[in-house]
N, CA, C and O atoms as a MOPAC input file, in Angstrom:
PM7 MOZYME 1SCF
protein

 N    268.26000 1   101.80100 1   279.91900 1
 C    269.30200 1   101.46100 1   280.88000 1
 C    270.43300 1   100.73300 1   280.15300 1
 O    270.18400 1    99.74700 1   279.45900 1
 N    271.64300 1   101.19600 1   280.29900 1
 C    272.79200 1   100.61900 1   279.60600 1
 C    272.98700 1    99.15800 1   279.99500 1
 O    272.65000 1    98.74300 1   281.10400 1
 N    273.52700 1    98.40200 1   279.07900 1
 C    273.64500 1    96.95000 1   279.22200 1
 C    275.08400 1    96.49500 1   279.47600 1
 O    276.04900 1    97.14600 1   279.07800 1
 N    275.18400 1    95.34500 1   280.15900 1
 C    276.47000 1    94.68500 1   280.37600 1
 C    276.72100 1    93.76700 1   279.18000 1
 O    275.87900 1    92.94200 1   278.82600 1
 N    277.89100 1    93.92700 1   278.56900 1
 C    278.23600 1    93.21500 1   277.34100 1
 C    279.35600 1    92.21000 1   277.60800 1
 O    280.33500 1    92.51300 1   278.29000 1
 N    279.19000 1    91.00900 1   277.05700 1
 C    280.26600 1    90.01100 1   277.03700 1
 C    280.76800 1    89.97200 1   275.60100 1
 O    279.97800 1    89.78000 1   274.67700 1
 N    282.06700 1    90.14900 1   275.40000 1
 C    282.67300 1    90.16200 1   274.07200 1
 C    283.39600 1    88.84600 1   273.80800 1
 O    284.48500 1    88.60800 1   274.32900 1
 N    282.77400 1    87.99400 1   272.99000 1
 C    283.37200 1    86.70700 1   272.61300 1
 C    284.12200 1    86.89500 1   271.30100 1
 O    283.55500 1    87.37300 1   270.31800 1
 N    285.38600 1    86.52000 1   271.28700 1
 C    286.18800 1    86.70400 1   270.08300 1
 C    287.49300 1    85.93900 1   270.21300 1
 O    288.05300 1    85.84300 1   271.30500 1
 N    287.98400 1    85.39000 1   269.09700 1
 C    289.32500 1    84.80300 1   269.14900 1
 C    290.37400 1    85.91100 1   269.23700 1
 O    290.13800 1    87.02800 1   268.77800 1
 N    291.51900 1    85.60600 1   269.82100 1
 C    292.61900 1    86.57800 1   269.89600 1
 C    293.94800 1    85.82500 1   269.89100 1
 O    294.76400 1    85.95900 1   270.80200 1
 N    294.14100 1    85.02400 1   268.82800 1
 C    295.30500 1    84.15400 1   268.74200 1
 C    296.35900 1    84.61100 1   267.74700 1
 O    297.47500 1    84.09300 1   267.75700 1
 N    296.03100 1    85.57100 1   266.88500 1
 C    297.02600 1    86.09500 1   265.95400 1
 C    296.83600 1    87.61100 1   265.84500 1
 O    295.89400 1    88.16300 1   266.41400 1
 N    297.73000 1    88.27900 1   265.11500 1
 C    297.70700 1    89.73900 1   265.04400 1
 C    296.39300 1    90.27400 1   264.46700 1
 O    295.86200 1    91.26900 1   264.96100 1
 N    295.86900 1    89.62900 1   263.43500 1
 C    294.62100 1    90.07400 1   262.82700 1
 C    293.46700 1    89.98700 1   263.83100 1
 O    292.66500 1    90.91500 1   263.94000 1
 N    293.38700 1    88.88800 1   264.55200 1
 C    292.32200 1    88.71500 1   265.53700 1
 C    292.47300 1    89.69400 1   266.69500 1
 O    291.48500 1    90.25700 1   267.16500 1
 N    293.70300 1    89.89900 1   267.15700 1
 C    293.94300 1    90.84100 1   268.24900 1
 C    293.57000 1    92.25400 1   267.82300 1
 O    292.97700 1    93.00000 1   268.60200 1
 N    293.91200 1    92.62900 1   266.59400 1
 C    293.53000 1    93.94300 1   266.08400 1
 C    292.01600 1    94.08800 1   266.06800 1
 O    291.48700 1    95.11800 1   266.48400 1
 N    291.31600 1    93.06700 1   265.59100 1
 C    289.85800 1    93.12700 1   265.47400 1
 C    289.19500 1    93.22300 1   266.84900 1
 O    288.31200 1    94.05700 1   267.05000 1
 N    289.60600 1    92.39100 1   267.78500 1
 C    288.97100 1    92.44300 1   269.11100 1
 C    289.34800 1    93.74100 1   269.83400 1
 O    288.54100 1    94.26900 1   270.59900 1
 N    290.54100 1    94.25600 1   269.61000 1
 C    290.92300 1    95.54900 1   270.20200 1
 C    290.04300 1    96.66600 1   269.66500 1
 O    289.60900 1    97.54000 1   270.41500 1
 N    289.78100 1    96.63500 1   268.36400 1
 C    288.89700 1    97.63800 1   267.77100 1
 C    287.47500 1    97.49100 1   268.30100 1
 O    286.78000 1    98.48700 1   268.50400 1
 N    287.04200 1    96.25100 1   268.52400 1
 C    285.70800 1    96.01200 1   269.09700 1
 C    285.64600 1    96.55800 1   270.52300 1
 O    284.66500 1    97.20100 1   270.89800 1
 N    286.67500 1    96.30800 1   271.31100 1
 C    286.71000 1    96.82700 1   272.68700 1
 C    286.62800 1    98.35400 1   272.68300 1
 O    285.90100 1    98.94100 1   273.48500 1
 N    287.37500 1    98.99800 1   271.77700 1
 C    287.36200 1   100.46400 1   271.68300 1
 C    285.99800 1   100.98700 1   271.26000 1
 O    285.50300 1   101.96300 1   271.82400 1
 N    285.38900 1   100.34300 1   270.27000 1
 C    284.06600 1   100.77300 1   269.79900 1
 C    283.03200 1   100.63100 1   270.91100 1
 O    282.21200 1   101.52600 1   271.11400 1
 N    283.06600 1    99.52500 1   271.62400 1
 C    282.11100 1    99.30400 1   272.71300 1
 C    282.30700 1   100.31900 1   273.84500 1
 O    281.34000 1   100.73800 1   274.48200 1
 N    283.55300 1   100.70800 1   274.08800 1
 C    283.83200 1   101.70000 1   275.13800 1
 C    283.19700 1   103.05300 1   274.81700 1
 O    282.91700 1   103.83400 1   275.72700 1
 N    282.96900 1   103.33600 1   273.53200 1
 C    282.35400 1   104.59700 1   273.10200 1
 C    280.83200 1   104.54000 1   273.13500 1
 O    280.17900 1   105.57700 1   273.02600 1
 N    280.26300 1   103.36400 1   273.27900 1
 C    278.81600 1   103.18900 1   273.17800 1
 C    278.14100 1   103.52300 1   274.50400 1
 O    278.41100 1   102.88400 1   275.52200 1
 N    277.27600 1   104.51100 1   274.49100 1
 C    276.59500 1   104.95200 1   275.71600 1
 C    275.55700 1   103.95300 1   276.21200 1
 O    275.11300 1   104.05000 1   277.35600 1
 N    275.15600 1   102.98800 1   275.37000 1
 C    274.17500 1   101.99500 1   275.81200 1
 C    274.85700 1   100.73600 1   276.35300 1
 O    274.18500 1    99.75800 1   276.68400 1
 N    276.17600 1   100.76000 1   276.44200 1
 C    276.94300 1    99.66200 1   277.05300 1
 C    277.51100 1   100.16900 1   278.37300 1
 O    278.37200 1   101.04800 1   278.39000 1
 N    277.02100 1    99.61000 1   279.48100 1
 C    277.49500 1   100.08000 1   280.79100 1
 C    278.85200 1    99.48900 1   281.14800 1
 O    279.65700 1   100.12500 1   281.83000 1
 N    279.10300 1    98.25800 1   280.67900 1
 C    280.38600 1    97.61100 1   280.93300 1
 C    280.61400 1    96.55300 1   279.86200 1
 O    279.67700 1    96.05400 1   279.23900 1
 N    281.88400 1    96.22800 1   279.66900 1
 C    282.25800 1    95.21500 1   278.67900 1
 C    283.23400 1    94.25100 1   279.33600 1
 O    284.25200 1    94.66600 1   279.89100 1
 N    282.91700 1    92.95800 1   279.26900 1
 C    283.84300 1    91.92600 1   279.72200 1
 C    284.44500 1    91.30800 1   278.47600 1
 O    283.73900 1    90.70800 1   277.66600 1
 N    285.76000 1    91.45700 1   278.32600 1
 C    286.49800 1    90.84500 1   277.21800 1
 C    287.46100 1    89.82000 1   277.81200 1
 O    288.35500 1    90.19100 1   278.57400 1
 N    287.30000 1    88.54000 1   277.48100 1
 C    288.22400 1    87.53500 1   278.00700 1
 C    289.69300 1    87.87300 1   277.73600 1
 O    290.56900 1    87.52200 1   278.52600 1
 N    289.95800 1    88.55100 1   276.62400 1
 C    291.33700 1    88.93700 1   276.29500 1
 C    291.93700 1    89.80400 1   277.39500 1
 O    293.14000 1    89.74600 1   277.64800 1
 N    291.11700 1    90.59100 1   278.03600 1
 C    291.60000 1    91.48700 1   279.08500 1
 C    291.46400 1    90.89400 1   280.48300 1
 O    291.74500 1    91.57000 1   281.47300 1
 N    291.03800 1    89.64600 1   280.57200 1
 C    290.83300 1    88.97700 1   281.86800 1
 C    291.51100 1    87.60800 1   281.85000 1
 O    290.84500 1    86.57300 1   281.86100 1
 N    292.82700 1    87.61700 1   281.82400 1
 C    293.60600 1    86.39400 1   281.63700 1
 C    294.11600 1    85.75200 1   282.92600 1
 O    294.90900 1    84.81200 1   282.86100 1
 N    293.69600 1    86.22000 1   284.06800 1
 C    294.10200 1    85.63500 1   285.35400 1
 C    295.62200 1    85.48300 1   285.43700 1
 O    296.16000 1    84.38300 1   285.56300 1
 N    296.27600 1    86.61900 1   285.36000 1
 C    297.73600 1    86.65200 1   285.39100 1
 C    298.31300 1    86.23400 1   286.74200 1
 O    299.52600 1    86.07500 1   286.88200 1
 N    297.43700 1    86.05500 1   287.74000 1
 C    297.91600 1    85.57000 1   289.03400 1
 C    298.32500 1    84.10200 1   288.96900 1
 O    298.96600 1    83.58800 1   289.88600 1
 N    297.95200 1    83.43000 1   287.87700 1
 C    298.30000 1    82.01500 1   287.68300 1
 C    299.17400 1    81.85000 1   286.44700 1
 O    299.10600 1    82.65100 1   285.51500 1
 N    299.98800 1    80.81400 1   286.44800 1
 C    300.77300 1    80.48900 1   285.26100 1
 C    299.81200 1    80.07600 1   284.14600 1
 O    298.95100 1    79.21800 1   284.33800 1
 N    299.97600 1    80.71100 1   282.96200 1
 C    299.07100 1    80.42900 1   281.85000 1
 C    299.06800 1    78.94300 1   281.51300 1
 O    300.11800 1    78.30800 1   281.40700 1
 N    297.88400 1    78.41600 1   281.35100 1
 C    297.58600 1    77.02300 1   281.01300 1
 C    297.78200 1    76.04400 1   282.17400 1
 O    297.59900 1    74.83800 1   282.00300 1
 N    298.15300 1    76.55400 1   283.35200 1
 C    298.21600 1    75.68200 1   284.52100 1
 C    296.79500 1    75.26500 1   284.88900 1
 O    295.83000 1    75.85200 1   284.40000 1
 N    296.66400 1    74.26400 1   285.74100 1
 C    295.34300 1    73.80300 1   286.16500 1
 C    294.54800 1    74.95100 1   286.80500 1
 O    293.36300 1    75.12000 1   286.51800 1
 N    295.19600 1    75.73100 1   287.66300 1
 C    294.52600 1    76.83600 1   288.34200 1
 C    294.05200 1    77.89300 1   287.33100 1
 O    292.93900 1    78.40800 1   287.43600 1
 N    294.90700 1    78.20300 1   286.35800 1
 C    294.55700 1    79.17800 1   285.32700 1
 C    293.35600 1    78.68900 1   284.51500 1
 O    292.43800 1    79.46200 1   284.24100 1
 N    293.35900 1    77.43200 1   284.13700 1
 C    292.24800 1    76.87100 1   283.34700 1
 C    290.92400 1    76.99700 1   284.09500 1
 O    289.92500 1    77.43600 1   283.52700 1
 N    290.91800 1    76.61200 1   285.36300 1
 C    289.69600 1    76.66100 1   286.17100 1
 C    289.23000 1    78.11000 1   286.34200 1
 O    288.04700 1    78.40900 1   286.18000 1
 N    290.16700 1    79.00600 1   286.67100 1
 C    289.81400 1    80.41600 1   286.87600 1
 C    289.30100 1    81.04500 1   285.58600 1
 O    288.34100 1    81.81600 1   285.60900 1
 N    289.92900 1    80.72300 1   284.47300 1
 C    289.51100 1    81.28400 1   283.18900 1
 C    288.12400 1    80.78000 1   282.80100 1
 O    287.25200 1    81.56700 1   282.43300 1
 N    287.92600 1    79.47900 1   282.88300 1
 C    286.61900 1    78.91200 1   282.53100 1
 C    285.52100 1    79.49100 1   283.42400 1
 O    284.51000 1    79.98700 1   282.92600 1
 N    285.72000 1    79.42900 1   284.73300 1
 C    284.69800 1    79.91700 1   285.66400 1
 C    284.46200 1    81.41600 1   285.51700 1
 O    283.32300 1    81.87800 1   285.58700 1
 N    285.53200 1    82.16900 1   285.31600 1
 C    285.38700 1    83.61400 1   285.14600 1
 C    284.60100 1    83.96600 1   283.89700 1
 O    283.75200 1    84.85800 1   283.92100 1
 N    284.88400 1    83.26400 1   282.80000 1
 C    284.16200 1    83.53000 1   281.55500 1
 C    282.69400 1    83.12200 1   281.68100 1
 O    281.81200 1    83.86800 1   281.25600 1
 N    282.42100 1    81.96000 1   282.25300 1
 C    281.03200 1    81.52400 1   282.42200 1
 C    280.27800 1    82.49600 1   283.33000 1
 O    279.14300 1    82.86600 1   283.02900 1
 N    280.89000 1    82.90800 1   284.42700 1
 C    280.24300 1    83.87400 1   285.32700 1
 C    279.95300 1    85.18500 1   284.59300 1
 O    278.89400 1    85.78400 1   284.78400 1
 N    280.88600 1    85.62700 1   283.76000 1
 C    280.69400 1    86.87900 1   283.02900 1
 C    279.58000 1    86.75700 1   281.99100 1
 O    278.82200 1    87.70600 1   281.78900 1
 N    279.47100 1    85.61400 1   281.33700 1
 C    278.35600 1    85.40700 1   280.39800 1
 C    277.03800 1    85.41300 1   281.16600 1
 O    276.07500 1    86.05600 1   280.74900 1
 N    276.99900 1    84.69600 1   282.28900 1
 C    275.77400 1    84.65300 1   283.09500 1
 C    275.36500 1    86.04300 1   283.57300 1
 O    274.17600 1    86.31300 1   283.73800 1
 N    276.32500 1    86.92000 1   283.79500 1
 C    276.07100 1    88.26500 1   284.29000 1
 C    275.73400 1    89.25200 1   283.17600 1
 O    275.25000 1    90.35100 1   283.44500 1
 N    275.98800 1    88.86400 1   281.92400 1
 C    275.80600 1    89.77200 1   280.79300 1
 C    274.34300 1    89.89500 1   280.39400 1
 O    273.55100 1    88.96500 1   280.54300 1
 N    274.01600 1    91.06500 1   279.88500 1
 C    272.70100 1    91.29200 1   279.29100 1
 C    272.70800 1    90.89600 1   277.81600 1
 O    271.70100 1    90.44200 1   277.27300 1
 N    273.86500 1    91.07600 1   277.18200 1
 C    274.00000 1    90.85700 1   275.74200 1
 C    275.40400 1    90.33600 1   275.46400 1
 O    276.36100 1    90.71900 1   276.13800 1
 N    275.52200 1    89.46100 1   274.46700 1
 C    276.82600 1    89.01600 1   273.99400 1
 C    277.08700 1    89.62700 1   272.62600 1
 O    276.19600 1    89.68600 1   271.77900 1
 N    278.30500 1    90.07600 1   272.42200 1
 C    278.79900 1    90.42500 1   271.09600 1
 C    279.78200 1    89.32600 1   270.73800 1
 O    280.72300 1    89.05600 1   271.48500 1
 N    279.56100 1    88.68600 1   269.58700 1
 C    280.43100 1    87.58900 1   269.15400 1
 C    281.06300 1    87.93400 1   267.81400 1
 O    280.36600 1    88.15700 1   266.82500 1
 N    282.38800 1    87.97400 1   267.79200 1
 C    283.13500 1    88.17600 1   266.54800 1
 C    283.38600 1    86.79400 1   265.97100 1
 O    284.04000 1    85.96000 1   266.59700 1
 N    282.86400 1    86.55500 1   264.76900 1
 C    282.94900 1    85.19900 1   264.21600 1
 C    283.67700 1    85.14800 1   262.87600 1
 O    283.30200 1    84.36000 1   262.00700 1
 N    284.70000 1    85.96300 1   262.69000 1
 C    285.46200 1    85.89000 1   261.45000 1
 C    286.19900 1    84.56100 1   261.38900 1
 O    287.06700 1    84.25700 1   262.20700 1
 N    285.81800 1    83.79100 1   260.39200 1
 C    286.32000 1    82.42800 1   260.24500 1
 C    287.70100 1    82.37400 1   259.61700 1
 O    288.14300 1    83.31700 1   258.96000 1
 N    288.37100 1    81.25500 1   259.83200 1
 C    289.52800 1    80.86400 1   259.04600 1
 C    288.98700 1    79.76200 1   258.15200 1
 O    288.75400 1    78.64300 1   258.61100 1
 N    288.78500 1    80.07300 1   256.87600 1
 C    288.05800 1    79.15500 1   256.00900 1
 C    286.61600 1    79.11400 1   256.47300 1
 O    285.94900 1    80.14700 1   256.52000 1
 N    286.13100 1    77.93600 1   256.81700 1
 C    284.78700 1    77.81500 1   257.37400 1
 C    284.84400 1    77.34800 1   258.83000 1
 O    283.85900 1    76.83000 1   259.35600 1
 N    285.97900 1    77.53000 1   259.46700 1
 C    286.14000 1    77.06900 1   260.84200 1
 C    286.18000 1    78.24800 1   261.79700 1
 O    287.08500 1    79.08000 1   261.75200 1
 N    285.18300 1    78.29800 1   262.65500 1
 C    285.10300 1    79.33900 1   263.67300 1
 C    285.92200 1    78.90500 1   264.89000 1
 O    286.12400 1    77.71300 1   265.12400 1
 N    286.38500 1    79.88100 1   265.65300 1
 C    287.09400 1    79.58300 1   266.88900 1
 C    286.18600 1    78.78100 1   267.81200 1
 O    285.06900 1    79.22000 1   268.08900 1
 N    286.62800 1    77.61000 1   268.30400 1
 C    285.74300 1    76.77900 1   269.13200 1
 C    285.32900 1    77.44600 1   270.44300 1
 O    284.21800 1    77.21400 1   270.92100 1
 N    286.19400 1    78.26500 1   271.03200 1
 C    285.81700 1    78.95600 1   272.26400 1
 C    284.69400 1    79.95200 1   272.01800 1
 O    283.73800 1    80.02100 1   272.79000 1
 N    284.81000 1    80.72000 1   270.94500 1
 C    283.77300 1    81.68000 1   270.59000 1
 C    282.46800 1    80.95000 1   270.27500 1
 O    281.39500 1    81.39700 1   270.68000 1
 N    282.55400 1    79.83400 1   269.55700 1
 C    281.35300 1    79.04600 1   269.22400 1
 C    280.68900 1    78.52700 1   270.50100 1
 O    279.46300 1    78.55100 1   270.61000 1
 N    281.48200 1    78.06000 1   271.46400 1
 C    280.91500 1    77.56600 1   272.72300 1
 C    280.22100 1    78.70200 1   273.47500 1
 O    279.09700 1    78.54900 1   273.95400 1
 N    280.90700 1    79.84600 1   273.57200 1
 C    280.32800 1    80.99100 1   274.27500 1
 C    279.02000 1    81.42000 1   273.61100 1
 O    278.04100 1    81.71700 1   274.29500 1
 N    279.00700 1    81.45300 1   272.28600 1
 C    277.81100 1    81.80200 1   271.51400 1
 C    276.66400 1    80.85000 1   271.86800 1
 O    275.56600 1    81.29300 1   272.20400 1
 N    276.92400 1    79.55200 1   271.79100 1
 C    275.88600 1    78.56300 1   272.09400 1
 C    275.39800 1    78.65100 1   273.52200 1
 O    274.20200 1    78.51100 1   273.77600 1
 N    276.30100 1    78.87900 1   274.45900 1
 C    275.92600 1    79.00700 1   275.86400 1
 C    275.00700 1    80.21600 1   276.05100 1
 O    274.01300 1    80.13500 1   276.77200 1
 N    275.33800 1    81.32900 1   275.40700 1
 C    274.49500 1    82.51900 1   275.51300 1
 C    273.10700 1    82.25500 1   274.93600 1
 O    272.10000 1    82.59700 1   275.55600 1
 N    273.05100 1    81.65000 1   273.75900 1
 C    271.76200 1    81.35000 1   273.13300 1
 C    270.94100 1    80.43900 1   274.04700 1
 O    269.74800 1    80.67200 1   274.24000 1
 N    271.57100 1    79.40600 1   274.61000 1
 C    270.86000 1    78.47000 1   275.48900 1
 C    270.31700 1    79.15900 1   276.73600 1
 O    269.35100 1    78.69500 1   277.34200 1
 N    270.94400 1    80.26900 1   277.11100 1
 C    270.51300 1    81.00900 1   278.29900 1
 C    269.73300 1    82.27500 1   277.95300 1
 O    269.60500 1    83.18400 1   278.77300 1
 N    269.21900 1    82.32000 1   276.73400 1
 C    268.36200 1    83.43400 1   276.28000 1
 C    269.02900 1    84.79900 1   276.37000 1
 O    268.37300 1    85.80300 1   276.64600 1
 N    270.32700 1    84.82900 1   276.13700 1
 C    271.07100 1    86.08600 1   276.07700 1
 C    271.17800 1    86.46600 1   274.60000 1
 O    271.70300 1    85.68300 1   273.80900 1
 N    270.69500 1    87.64800 1   274.21000 1
 C    270.80500 1    88.04800 1   272.80800 1
 C    272.26700 1    88.08900 1   272.35900 1
 O    273.15100 1    88.48200 1   273.12000 1
 N    272.50600 1    87.67600 1   271.11000 1
 C    273.86500 1    87.66200 1   270.56700 1
 C    273.91600 1    88.55700 1   269.33200 1
 O    273.20100 1    88.34300 1   268.35300 1
 N    274.78200 1    89.56600 1   269.40900 1
 C    275.03700 1    90.45900 1   268.29400 1
 C    276.31800 1    89.94600 1   267.63900 1
 O    277.37600 1    89.93400 1   268.27000 1
 N    276.22900 1    89.52900 1   266.39400 1
 C    277.36900 1    88.96700 1   265.68000 1
 C    278.04400 1    90.04800 1   264.84800 1
 O    277.38300 1    90.86300 1   264.20500 1
 N    279.37100 1    90.04000 1   264.87200 1
 C    280.16100 1    90.89500 1   263.99900 1
 C    281.03000 1    89.97100 1   263.15400 1
 O    281.78100 1    89.14600 1   263.67500 1
 N    280.91000 1    90.12900 1   261.83500 1
 C    281.72200 1    89.34400 1   260.90100 1
 C    282.19500 1    90.27900 1   259.80900 1
 O    281.43200 1    90.64000 1   258.91300 1
 N    283.46700 1    90.67400 1   259.88700 1
 C    284.01100 1    91.61700 1   258.91400 1
 C    284.42300 1    90.93800 1   257.60800 1
 O    284.37200 1    91.55800 1   256.54500 1
 N    284.82200 1    89.69800 1   257.67800 1
 C    285.21700 1    88.98300 1   256.46600 1
 C    283.96700 1    88.52800 1   255.72200 1
 O    282.98700 1    88.10200 1   256.33300 1
 N    284.01400 1    88.62300 1   254.40800 1
 C    282.87800 1    88.17500 1   253.60300 1
 C    282.80500 1    86.65400 1   253.61700 1
 O    283.78700 1    85.96600 1   253.89400 1
 N    281.62800 1    86.15500 1   253.31200 1
 C    281.45800 1    84.71500 1   253.20200 1
 C    280.29500 1    84.20000 1   254.00400 1
 O    279.61700 1    84.93900 1   254.71700 1
 N    280.08500 1    82.90900 1   253.86500 1
 C    278.96200 1    82.23400 1   254.49700 1
 C    279.10100 1    82.21600 1   256.02000 1
 O    280.18600 1    82.40100 1   256.57200 1
 N    277.97200 1    81.98600 1   256.67000 1
 C    277.91100 1    81.86200 1   258.12700 1
 C    277.35100 1    80.47700 1   258.44800 1
 O    276.44900 1    79.98600 1   257.76900 1
 N    277.89100 1    79.86700 1   259.47500 1
 C    277.40700 1    78.56500 1   259.91300 1
 C    275.94700 1    78.66200 1   260.33800 1
 O    275.55000 1    79.61100 1   261.01500 1
 N    275.16000 1    77.68400 1   259.94000 1
 C    273.73100 1    77.62600 1   260.26100 1
 C    273.46000 1    77.82900 1   261.74700 1
 O    272.53500 1    78.55200 1   262.11900 1
 N    274.26600 1    77.19000 1   262.60100 1
 C    274.01600 1    77.22300 1   264.04300 1
 C    274.33400 1    78.58100 1   264.67300 1
 O    274.06600 1    78.79700 1   265.85500 1
 N    274.90200 1    79.49100 1   263.88700 1
 C    275.10800 1    80.87000 1   264.33900 1
 C    274.20400 1    81.82300 1   263.56000 1
 O    273.69700 1    82.79700 1   264.11700 1
 N    274.00800 1    81.54500 1   262.29200 1
 C    273.22600 1    82.43800 1   261.44500 1
 C    271.76100 1    82.50900 1   261.80300 1
 O    271.13000 1    83.55000 1   261.61800 1
 N    271.20800 1    81.42100 1   262.31300 1
 C    269.78200 1    81.40600 1   262.65200 1
 C    269.49300 1    82.04200 1   264.01800 1
 O    268.60500 1    82.89100 1   264.09600 1
 N    270.20200 1    81.67400 1   265.10600 1
 C    269.80400 1    82.22000 1   266.41200 1
 C    270.32600 1    83.61300 1   266.73800 1
 O    269.92800 1    84.18800 1   267.75100 1
 N    271.21300 1    84.17600 1   265.90300 1
 C    271.74600 1    85.49400 1   266.24200 1
 C    270.62800 1    86.52500 1   266.30100 1
 O    269.58900 1    86.36400 1   265.66200 1
 N    270.84600 1    87.57100 1   267.06200 1
 C    269.87300 1    88.64400 1   267.20300 1
 C    270.10900 1    89.73700 1   266.16600 1
 O    269.16200 1    90.24400 1   265.56400 1
 N    271.36500 1    90.09500 1   265.96100 1
 C    271.70700 1    91.11600 1   264.97200 1
 C    273.03500 1    90.75500 1   264.32900 1
 O    273.92400 1    90.19800 1   264.97200 1
 N    273.15300 1    91.08100 1   263.04700 1
 C    274.34800 1    90.77000 1   262.25700 1
 C    274.95800 1    92.07900 1   261.76800 1
 O    274.32600 1    92.82900 1   261.02400 1
 N    276.18800 1    92.34500 1   262.18900 1
 C    276.91400 1    93.54600 1   261.80000 1
 C    278.15100 1    93.14400 1   260.99800 1
 O    278.72100 1    92.07600 1   261.22100 1
 N    278.56000 1    93.99900 1   260.07100 1
 C    279.70700 1    93.67200 1   259.21600 1
 C    280.94700 1    94.51000 1   259.52000 1
 O    281.94400 1    94.42600 1   258.80300 1
 N    280.89000 1    95.31100 1   260.57200 1
 C    282.05400 1    96.11100 1   260.97000 1
 C    282.04600 1    96.30100 1   262.48100 1
 O    281.00300 1    96.57900 1   263.07200 1
 N    283.20400 1    96.15100 1   263.09900 1
 C    283.27700 1    96.40500 1   264.53700 1
 C    282.98300 1    97.86500 1   264.84600 1
 O    282.57100 1    98.18700 1   265.96000 1
 N    283.18700 1    98.75700 1   263.87500 1
 C    282.88700 1   100.17000 1   264.08900 1
 C    281.40900 1   100.38200 1   264.41800 1
 O    281.06500 1   101.32400 1   265.13200 1
 N    280.53600 1    99.52000 1   263.90900 1
 C    279.10100 1    99.62600 1   264.17200 1
 C    278.76900 1    99.41400 1   265.65000 1
 O    277.69400 1    99.80500 1   266.10500 1
 N    279.67900 1    98.80300 1   266.39800 1
 C    279.44100 1    98.57200 1   267.82100 1
 C    279.42100 1    99.87400 1   268.61900 1
 O    278.85900 1    99.91800 1   269.71400 1
 N    280.01900 1   100.91900 1   268.09100 1
 C    280.04200 1   102.20700 1   268.79200 1
 C    278.66900 1   102.85600 1   268.80800 1
 O    278.37700 1   103.66900 1   269.68400 1
 N    277.81000 1   102.50000 1   267.83100 1
 C    276.51400 1   103.16400 1   267.71600 1
 C    275.31600 1   102.22200 1   267.82800 1
 O    274.17700 1   102.68600 1   267.87600 1
 N    275.54700 1   100.91600 1   267.86900 1
 C    274.42500 1    99.98600 1   267.99500 1
 C    273.70700 1   100.25700 1   269.32000 1
 O    274.35700 1   100.44700 1   270.34800 1
 N    272.37600 1   100.27700 1   269.29900 1
 C    271.59800 1   100.56500 1   270.50500 1
 C    271.33500 1    99.26800 1   271.27100 1
 O    270.41900 1    98.51500 1   270.94000 1
 N    272.15100 1    99.01600 1   272.29900 1
 C    272.00900 1    97.80400 1   273.09700 1
 C    270.77700 1    97.84700 1   273.99800 1
 O    270.36500 1    96.81400 1   274.52700 1
 N    270.18600 1    99.02200 1   274.17900 1
 C    268.93900 1    99.10900 1   274.92500 1
 C    267.76300 1    98.63400 1   274.07000 1
 O    266.88300 1    97.92100 1   274.55200 1
 N    267.75800 1    99.03100 1   272.80800 1
 C    266.66600 1    98.64400 1   271.91100 1
 C    266.83500 1    97.21800 1   271.37500 1
 O    265.84500 1    96.54800 1   271.07900 1
 N    268.07400 1    96.75500 1   271.25100 1
 C    268.41700 1    95.42900 1   270.71900 1
 C    267.65200 1    95.16100 1   269.40700 1
 O    266.91700 1    94.18200 1   269.27600 1
 N    267.85500 1    96.05700 1   268.46400 1
 C    267.22000 1    95.93500 1   267.16000 1
 C    267.68300 1    94.66600 1   266.46000 1
 O    268.88000 1    94.38900 1   266.38400 1
 N    266.73100 1    93.90100 1   265.95400 1
 C    267.06000 1    92.66600 1   265.24500 1
 C    267.51000 1    92.99300 1   263.82300 1
 O    266.86100 1    93.75300 1   263.10500 1
 N    268.62600 1    92.40500 1   263.44100 1
 C    269.16200 1    92.53000 1   262.08500 1
 C    269.51600 1    91.11500 1   261.64100 1
 O    270.60500 1    90.63200 1   261.94800 1
 N    268.61900 1    90.44500 1   260.92700 1
 C    268.86000 1    89.03900 1   260.56200 1
 C    270.00300 1    88.89400 1   259.55700 1
 O    270.28800 1    89.80400 1   258.77900 1
 N    270.63700 1    87.74600 1   259.59500 1
 C    271.62600 1    87.38700 1   258.58400 1
 C    270.87500 1    86.84700 1   257.38100 1
 O    270.05900 1    85.93500 1   257.51700 1
 N    271.14000 1    87.39700 1   256.20900 1
 C    270.41000 1    86.99300 1   255.01000 1
 C    271.31600 1    86.39300 1   253.93700 1
 O    270.86300 1    86.11100 1   252.82700 1
 N    272.57500 1    86.19900 1   254.25900 1
 C    273.52300 1    85.69200 1   253.26700 1
 C    273.54400 1    84.17500 1   253.20700 1
 O    272.61800 1    83.49400 1   253.64800 1
 N    274.63500 1    83.67300 1   252.64700 1
 C    274.81800 1    82.24000 1   252.46400 1
 C    275.09300 1    81.54100 1   253.80300 1
 O    275.86700 1    82.02200 1   254.63100 1
 N    274.43900 1    80.40700 1   253.98100 1
 C    274.59200 1    79.57900 1   255.18400 1
 C    275.32000 1    78.28700 1   254.79400 1
 O    275.08300 1    77.73100 1   253.72200 1
 N    276.19200 1    77.82700 1   255.66300 1
 C    276.77700 1    76.49200 1   255.43600 1
 C    276.52900 1    75.63000 1   256.65100 1
 O    276.93500 1    74.46900 1   256.67800 1

């Protein structure tokens, strides 16, 4: 049975927007993904961005979508060794709620301990999201350098 996916990813610059867009496209091709919630595509345009109403709607909408998801895909390409705090929070929330997390990290380098240990599968290309079997949820441990 196809799974509901929550896509956690930063989207603050052109490189990040390109990466999350490619992830959204790859997930749309995956027959084991029934739906994908991407915060980038759910910005509550009915409210002025960063207004109190927008903040509440965005936070509640994202939390509800994580709670409704079967699996999280988290893009964790760092700037140096600093991960996007929103993505890190979403990752931790999913882990705390026993939602499997599939990590995608296209940039080479170490992974933070608090993400490298609890992840379910580690992928090095967003293209792999088009064929990953979200029904089987095959474990692919991270075996590289941890910081």
